[in-house]
Coordinates of C-alpha atoms in Angstrom, one line a residue:
X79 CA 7.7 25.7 -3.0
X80 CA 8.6 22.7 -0.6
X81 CA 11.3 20.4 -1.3
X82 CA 10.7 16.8 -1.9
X83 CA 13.2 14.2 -1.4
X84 CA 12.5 10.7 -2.3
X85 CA 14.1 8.0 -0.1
X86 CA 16.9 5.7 -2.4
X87 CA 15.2 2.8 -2.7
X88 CA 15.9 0.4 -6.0
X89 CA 13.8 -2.5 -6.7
X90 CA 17.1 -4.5 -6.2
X91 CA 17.0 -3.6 -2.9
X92 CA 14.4 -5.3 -1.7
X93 CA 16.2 -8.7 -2.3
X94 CA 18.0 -7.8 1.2
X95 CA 14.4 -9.1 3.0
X96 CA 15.5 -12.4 1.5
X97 CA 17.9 -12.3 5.3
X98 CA 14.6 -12.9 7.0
X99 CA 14.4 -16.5 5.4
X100 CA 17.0 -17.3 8.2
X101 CA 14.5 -16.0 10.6
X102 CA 12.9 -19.2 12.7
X103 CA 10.6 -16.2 13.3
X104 CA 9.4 -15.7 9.2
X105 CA 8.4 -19.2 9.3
X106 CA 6.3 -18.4 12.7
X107 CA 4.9 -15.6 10.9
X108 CA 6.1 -13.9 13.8
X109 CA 8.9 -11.2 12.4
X110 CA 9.6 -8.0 13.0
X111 CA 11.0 -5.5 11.3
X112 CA 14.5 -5.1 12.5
X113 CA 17.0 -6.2 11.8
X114 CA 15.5 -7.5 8.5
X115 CA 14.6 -4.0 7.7
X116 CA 17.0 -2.3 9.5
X117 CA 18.4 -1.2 5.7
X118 CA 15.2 0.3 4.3
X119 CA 14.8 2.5 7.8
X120 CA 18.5 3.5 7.2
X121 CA 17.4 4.6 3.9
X122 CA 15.3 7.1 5.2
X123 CA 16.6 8.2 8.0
X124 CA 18.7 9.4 5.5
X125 CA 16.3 11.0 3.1
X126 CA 14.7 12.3 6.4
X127 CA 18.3 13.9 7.1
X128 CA 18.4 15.9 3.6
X129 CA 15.0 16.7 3.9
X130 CA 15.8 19.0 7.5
X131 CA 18.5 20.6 6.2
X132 CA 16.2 21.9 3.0
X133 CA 14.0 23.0 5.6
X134 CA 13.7 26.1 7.7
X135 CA 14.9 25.3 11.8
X136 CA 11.4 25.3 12.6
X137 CA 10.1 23.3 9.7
X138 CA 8.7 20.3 9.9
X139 CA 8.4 17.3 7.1
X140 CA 5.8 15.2 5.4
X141 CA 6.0 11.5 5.1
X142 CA 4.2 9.9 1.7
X143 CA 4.7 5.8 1.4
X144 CA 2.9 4.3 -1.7
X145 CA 2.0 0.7 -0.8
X146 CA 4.1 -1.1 1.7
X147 CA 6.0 2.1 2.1
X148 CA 3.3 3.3 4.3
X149 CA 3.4 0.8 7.3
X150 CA 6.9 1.2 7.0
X151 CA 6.8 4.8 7.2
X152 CA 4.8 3.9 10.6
X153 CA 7.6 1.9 11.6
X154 CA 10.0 4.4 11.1
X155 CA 7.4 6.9 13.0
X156 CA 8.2 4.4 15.8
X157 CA 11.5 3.8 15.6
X158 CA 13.1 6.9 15.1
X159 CA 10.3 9.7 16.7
X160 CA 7.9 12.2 15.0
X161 CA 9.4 15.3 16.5
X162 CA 10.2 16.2 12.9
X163 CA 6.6 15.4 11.3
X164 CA 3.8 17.1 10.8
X165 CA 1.9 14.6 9.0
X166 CA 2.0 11.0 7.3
X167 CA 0.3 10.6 4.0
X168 CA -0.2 6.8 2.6
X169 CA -1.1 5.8 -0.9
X170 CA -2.7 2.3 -0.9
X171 CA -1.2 1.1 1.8
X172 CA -2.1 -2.6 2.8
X173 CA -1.7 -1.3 7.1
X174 CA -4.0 -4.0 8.8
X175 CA -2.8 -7.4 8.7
X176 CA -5.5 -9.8 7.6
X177 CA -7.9 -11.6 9.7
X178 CA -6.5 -14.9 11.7
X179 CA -7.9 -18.2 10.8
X180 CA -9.4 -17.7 7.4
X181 CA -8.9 -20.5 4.9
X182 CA -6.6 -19.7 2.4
X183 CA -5.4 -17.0 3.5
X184 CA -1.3 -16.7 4.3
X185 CA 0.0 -13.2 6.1
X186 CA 1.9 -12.2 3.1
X187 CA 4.2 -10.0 5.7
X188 CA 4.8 -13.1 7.6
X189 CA 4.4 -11.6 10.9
X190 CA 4.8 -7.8 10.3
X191 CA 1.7 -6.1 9.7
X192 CA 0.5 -8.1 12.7
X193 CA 3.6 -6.3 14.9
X194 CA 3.0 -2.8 13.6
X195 CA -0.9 -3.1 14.6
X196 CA 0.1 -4.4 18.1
X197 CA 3.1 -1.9 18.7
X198 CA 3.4 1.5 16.1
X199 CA 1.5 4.1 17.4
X200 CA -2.4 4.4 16.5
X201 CA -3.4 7.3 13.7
X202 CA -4.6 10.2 15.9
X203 CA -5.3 13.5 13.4
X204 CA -4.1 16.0 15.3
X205 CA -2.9 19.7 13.9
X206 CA 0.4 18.2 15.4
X207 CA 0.5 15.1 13.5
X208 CA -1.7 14.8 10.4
X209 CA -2.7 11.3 9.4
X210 CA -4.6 10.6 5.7
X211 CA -4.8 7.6 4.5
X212 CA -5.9 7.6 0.8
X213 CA -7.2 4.7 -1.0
X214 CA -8.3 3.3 -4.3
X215 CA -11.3 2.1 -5.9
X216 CA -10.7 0.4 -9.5
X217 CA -12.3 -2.7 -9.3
X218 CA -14.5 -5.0 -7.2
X219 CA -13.0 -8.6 -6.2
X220 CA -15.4 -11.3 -6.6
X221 CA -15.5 -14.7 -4.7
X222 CA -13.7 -17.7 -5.9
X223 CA -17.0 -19.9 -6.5
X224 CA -19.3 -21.2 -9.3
X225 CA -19.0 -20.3 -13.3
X226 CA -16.2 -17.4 -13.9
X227 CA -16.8 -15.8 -17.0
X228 CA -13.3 -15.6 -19.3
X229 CA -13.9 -13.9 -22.2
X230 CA -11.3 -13.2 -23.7
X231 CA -9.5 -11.8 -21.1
X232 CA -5.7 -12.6 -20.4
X233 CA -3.7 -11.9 -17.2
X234 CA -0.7 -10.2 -17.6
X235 CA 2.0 -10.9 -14.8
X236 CA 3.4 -7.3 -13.3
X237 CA 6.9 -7.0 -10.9
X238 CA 6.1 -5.4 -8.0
X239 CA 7.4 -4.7 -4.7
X240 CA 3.4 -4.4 -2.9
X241 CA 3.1 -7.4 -0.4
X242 CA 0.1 -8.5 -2.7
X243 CA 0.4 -10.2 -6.3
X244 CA 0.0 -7.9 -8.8
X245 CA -1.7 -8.5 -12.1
X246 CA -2.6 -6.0 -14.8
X247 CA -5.6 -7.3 -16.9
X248 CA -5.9 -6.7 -20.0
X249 CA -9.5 -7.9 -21.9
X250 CA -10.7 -7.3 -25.2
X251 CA -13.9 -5.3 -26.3
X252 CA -16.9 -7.0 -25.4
X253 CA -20.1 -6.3 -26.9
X254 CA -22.0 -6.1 -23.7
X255 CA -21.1 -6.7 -20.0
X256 CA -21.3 -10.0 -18.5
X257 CA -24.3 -11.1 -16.5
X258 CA -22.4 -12.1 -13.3
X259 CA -18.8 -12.0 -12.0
X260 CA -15.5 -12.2 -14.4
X261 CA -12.9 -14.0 -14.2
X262 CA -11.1 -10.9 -13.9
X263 CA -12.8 -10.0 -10.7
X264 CA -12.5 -13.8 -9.2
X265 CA -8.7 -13.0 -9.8
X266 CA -8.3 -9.9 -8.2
X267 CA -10.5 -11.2 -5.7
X268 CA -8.1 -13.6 -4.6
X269 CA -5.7 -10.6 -4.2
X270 CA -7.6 -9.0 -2.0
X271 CA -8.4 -11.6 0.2
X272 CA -4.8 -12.9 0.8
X273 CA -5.0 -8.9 2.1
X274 CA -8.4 -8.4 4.2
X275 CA -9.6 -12.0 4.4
X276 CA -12.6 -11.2 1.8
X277 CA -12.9 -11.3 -2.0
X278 CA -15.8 -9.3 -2.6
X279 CA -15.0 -6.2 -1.8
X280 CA -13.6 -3.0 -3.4
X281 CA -9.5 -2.6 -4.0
X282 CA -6.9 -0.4 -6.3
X283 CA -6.4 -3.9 -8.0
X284 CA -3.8 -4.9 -5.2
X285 CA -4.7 -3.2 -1.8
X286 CA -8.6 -3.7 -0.5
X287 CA -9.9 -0.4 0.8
X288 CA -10.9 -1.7 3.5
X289 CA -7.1 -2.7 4.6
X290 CA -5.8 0.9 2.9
X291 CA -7.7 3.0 5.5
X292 CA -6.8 3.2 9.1
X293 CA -8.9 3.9 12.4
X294 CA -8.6 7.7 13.4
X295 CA -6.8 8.6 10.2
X296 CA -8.7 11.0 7.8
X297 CA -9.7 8.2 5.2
X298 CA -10.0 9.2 1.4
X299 CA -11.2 7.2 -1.7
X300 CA -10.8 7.7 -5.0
X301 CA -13.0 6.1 -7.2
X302 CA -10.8 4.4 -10.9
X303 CA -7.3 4.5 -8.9
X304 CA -5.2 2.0 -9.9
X305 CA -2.5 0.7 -7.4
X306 CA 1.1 0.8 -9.7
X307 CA 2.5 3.1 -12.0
X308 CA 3.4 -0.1 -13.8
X309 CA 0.4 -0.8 -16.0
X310 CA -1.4 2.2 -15.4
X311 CA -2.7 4.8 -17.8
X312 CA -2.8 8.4 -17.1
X313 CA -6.1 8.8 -19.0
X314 CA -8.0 5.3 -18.6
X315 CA -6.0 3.4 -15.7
X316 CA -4.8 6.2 -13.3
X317 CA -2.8 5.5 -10.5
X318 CA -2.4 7.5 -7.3
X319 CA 1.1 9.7 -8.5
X320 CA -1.1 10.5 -12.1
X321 CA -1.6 14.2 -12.8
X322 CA -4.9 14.5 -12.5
X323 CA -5.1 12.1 -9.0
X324 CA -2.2 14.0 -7.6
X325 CA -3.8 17.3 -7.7
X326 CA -6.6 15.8 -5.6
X327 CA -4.7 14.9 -2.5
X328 CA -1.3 17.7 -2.9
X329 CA -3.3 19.9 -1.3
X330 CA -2.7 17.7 2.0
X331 CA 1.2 18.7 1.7
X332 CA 0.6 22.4 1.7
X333 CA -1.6 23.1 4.1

């Protein structure tokens, strides 16, 4: 059975990015990711380093990065070589930064996502270098125009370390569905297009699939995924780690 070793990352930890403030280049929207992440790539470079000596001489490892931790497993991929890898899974991974010049739209990443499309490595699946890019589909955004329909629904703020806001909503029972867009979908909607640029399209409730799959990679989606462990529900709300999800995609890992 292979050996899995999780990179030691705390939630606390991502208060270090708060150095890039400093940055003349995060107000450009022009950062990269070192030094400002030069702590997270330490982290696993370090995990990477436990994981080899688990392994056989000959072995090679598997990168997985839920949300943000998949460009950044790409920047790692870049920064530190993929002699070791075999293959790069992502779980709603926001890697393409959104479009330039929409209105209302603000690069969450400040400058990031744009350097990792211009300068990490294109997805090429290879039987060298395996890249699957796995995305959700639990709700449709709407647009941000005309009547939205409320209900009784109630938004429920979530902590999260995803580049996007994060809500979990929670509505009552309704008696029959709503003729036209909910205020529910307007409000993930807006989510999504802070990602991709548009609000109507389909998303794990944070990440657009659209922005989650990547050009040459073997795409995947999975239709009722839910983006966070953190309001999700095994049975009604599954996210991507959930039992019956994981044993959809594990296969990738093994093969």
């Amino acid at each position: 059975m292979p050996a899995a070793v999780v990179a030691r990352v705390s939630r606390p930890d991502w208060l270090r990015n708060a150095a890039g403030l400093a940055d003349l280049s995060y107000w450009r929207g022009t950062l990269r990711p070192r030094p400002v992440l030069d702590w997270y790539l330490g982290r696993v470079e370090e995990a990477v380093a436990e994981a080899k000596e688990l392994c056989s001489p000959d072995g090679k490892l598997s990168l997985i990065g839920h949300s943000a931790g998949g460009w950044l497993a790409r920047v790692y991929m870049e920064e530190f070589g993929t002699s070791d890898i075999s293959l790069l899974l992502t779980l709603g991974t926001p890697h393409l930064p959104p479009p330039k010049g929409v209105s209302g739209v603000i690069d969450q990443t400040r400058g990031l996502l744009y350097y990792v499309e211009k300068n990490c490595a294109p997805a090429v699946y290879t039987p060298e270098l395996r890249y699957v890019c796995i995305a959700g589909r639990y709700i449709k955004g709407a647009r941000l125009t005309g009547n939205s329909i409320t209900t009784a629904d109630e938004i429920v703020a979530v902590d999260t370390t995803s580049e996007a806001a994060e809500a979990v909503m929670i509505s009552a029972d309704n008696i029959s569905a709503p003729p036209g867009p909910t205020f529910r979908s307007r409000f993930v909607g807006q989510g999504y297009k802070q990602v991709c640029g548009r609000a109507d399209v389909w998303g794990d409730g944070v990440v657009p699939e659209v922005s989650a799959h990547l050009e040459g990679a073997l795409n995947i989606s999975f239709d009722g995924v839910y983006h966070s462990p953190v309001g999700s529900d095994d049975e009604e709300r599954p996210w991507y780690g959930s039992p019956a999800i994981l044993q959809q995609w594990v296969h990738h890992l093994l093969s």
